[in-house]
Amino acid sequence: MAKAPKKKKKELKPKLRIERRFSPESSINPRILYALFGVGAMVVGAGAYWQFGRDASMPPPPVAQLGFYLLVAGAVLIAAALWFSSSGDAAIRVGAPGIALERGGLRRMPWYEVGSISWASGTEALNISGKDESGSDFSFQVRAKGHAPACAWILQEARERVPQVLEVDEDVLKRFPAGDPQAGTTLQQDLQVVGKRCGVSGKVIAYEPDARVCPKCERIYHKYKVPKECKCGADLTAFRDQVEDDEDEA
Ligand SMILES: [Zn+2]
């Protein structure tokens, strides 16, 4: 017999939890990079030929050690292309789950842990500081050079979600007016609430239906402890359907 269809959950969950992934943009034209790689490879090939490939009956190279010099020159060109192609910046993710840095692993700062977002005019970067998902201090920079689309999205999401942490001037906001919907790669991320702590009681959420999630900063509350207003300022009265004690009423 067929299984009974799963009961639909009526829990309040964010519908689509999307984040965008931005690879750092190289500071030079990709065509120049390909040309560098191509020429580098050809020079290495020629060098290898002069160094190892010739047979003894052929005339000696015009320059002694020509093969060796060509090998070195080709290697230098390829190394330069590699160096230019990786700007050294990490990939950045921005979206409902927060702001994340991809360097080796993935380290994420949920919106409710963002302490401040400011602009460093010297390095032309957004300074982001707060805590990561495990509650450890975390701060990093997102440079406008190489990550302009990510900067725009960080500012847009922060304005909508946690405007109180934004410490940037009007001219920076003007420089990045809005996130480009076409920018980056879109990823869907499910929210894991089990194991997270309630924002009021600090109690660990053991059972998913017990969790209530602030739709703006994603701070998590136990269903019995939802305040009227989230620490981010969002109105949570609609999520207070099961609050049992109203000791925080006053
Ligand atoms: Zn909130």
mmCIF file with all atom_site columns, N, CA and C in Angstrom, residues 6 40 148 170 238:
data_model
loop_
_atom_site.group_PDB
_atom_site.id
_atom_site.type_symbol
_atom_site.label_atom_id
_atom_site.label_alt_id
_atom_site.label_comp_id
_atom_site.label_asym_id
_atom_site.label_entity_id
_atom_site.label_seq_id
_atom_site.pdbx_PDB_ins_code
_atom_site.Cartn_x
_atom_site.Cartn_y
_atom_site.Cartn_z
_atom_site.occupancy
_atom_site.B_iso_or_equiv
_atom_site.pdbx_formal_charge
_atom_site.auth_seq_id
_atom_site.auth_comp_id
_atom_site.auth_asym_id
_atom_site.auth_atom_id
_atom_site.pdbx_PDB_model_num
ATOM 1  N N  . LYS A 1 6   ? 2.869  12.926 3.159   1.00 0.00 ? 6   LYS A N  1
ATOM 2  C CA . LYS A 1 6   ? 3.413  13.661 4.304   1.00 0.00 ? 6   LYS A CA 1
ATOM 3  C C  . LYS A 1 6   ? 2.543  14.867 4.616   1.00 0.00 ? 6   LYS A C  1
ATOM 4  N N  . GLY A 1 40  ? 53.424 31.850 -23.136 1.00 0.00 ? 40  GLY A N  1
ATOM 5  C CA . GLY A 1 40  ? 54.273 31.151 -22.162 1.00 0.00 ? 40  GLY A CA 1
ATOM 6  C C  . GLY A 1 40  ? 54.441 29.695 -22.553 1.00 0.00 ? 40  GLY A C  1
ATOM 7  N N  . ALA A 1 148 ? 33.284 44.321 -6.489  1.00 0.00 ? 148 ALA A N  1
ATOM 8  C CA . ALA A 1 148 ? 32.282 45.392 -6.510  1.00 0.00 ? 148 ALA A CA 1
ATOM 9  C C  . ALA A 1 148 ? 30.843 44.848 -6.466  1.00 0.00 ? 148 ALA A C  1
ATOM 10 N N  . GLU A 1 170 ? 26.908 58.320 2.979   1.00 0.00 ? 170 GLU A N  1
ATOM 11 C CA . GLU A 1 170 ? 25.986 58.401 1.859   1.00 0.00 ? 170 GLU A CA 1
ATOM 12 C C  . GLU A 1 170 ? 26.698 58.187 0.509   1.00 0.00 ? 170 GLU A C  1
ATOM 13 N N  . ALA A 1 238 ? 3.863  38.339 14.928  1.00 0.00 ? 238 ALA A N  1
ATOM 14 C CA . ALA A 1 238 ? 3.208  37.259 14.192  1.00 0.00 ? 238 ALA A CA 1
ATOM 15 C C  . ALA A 1 238 ? 3.779  35.894 14.542  1.00 0.00 ? 238 ALA A C  1
#
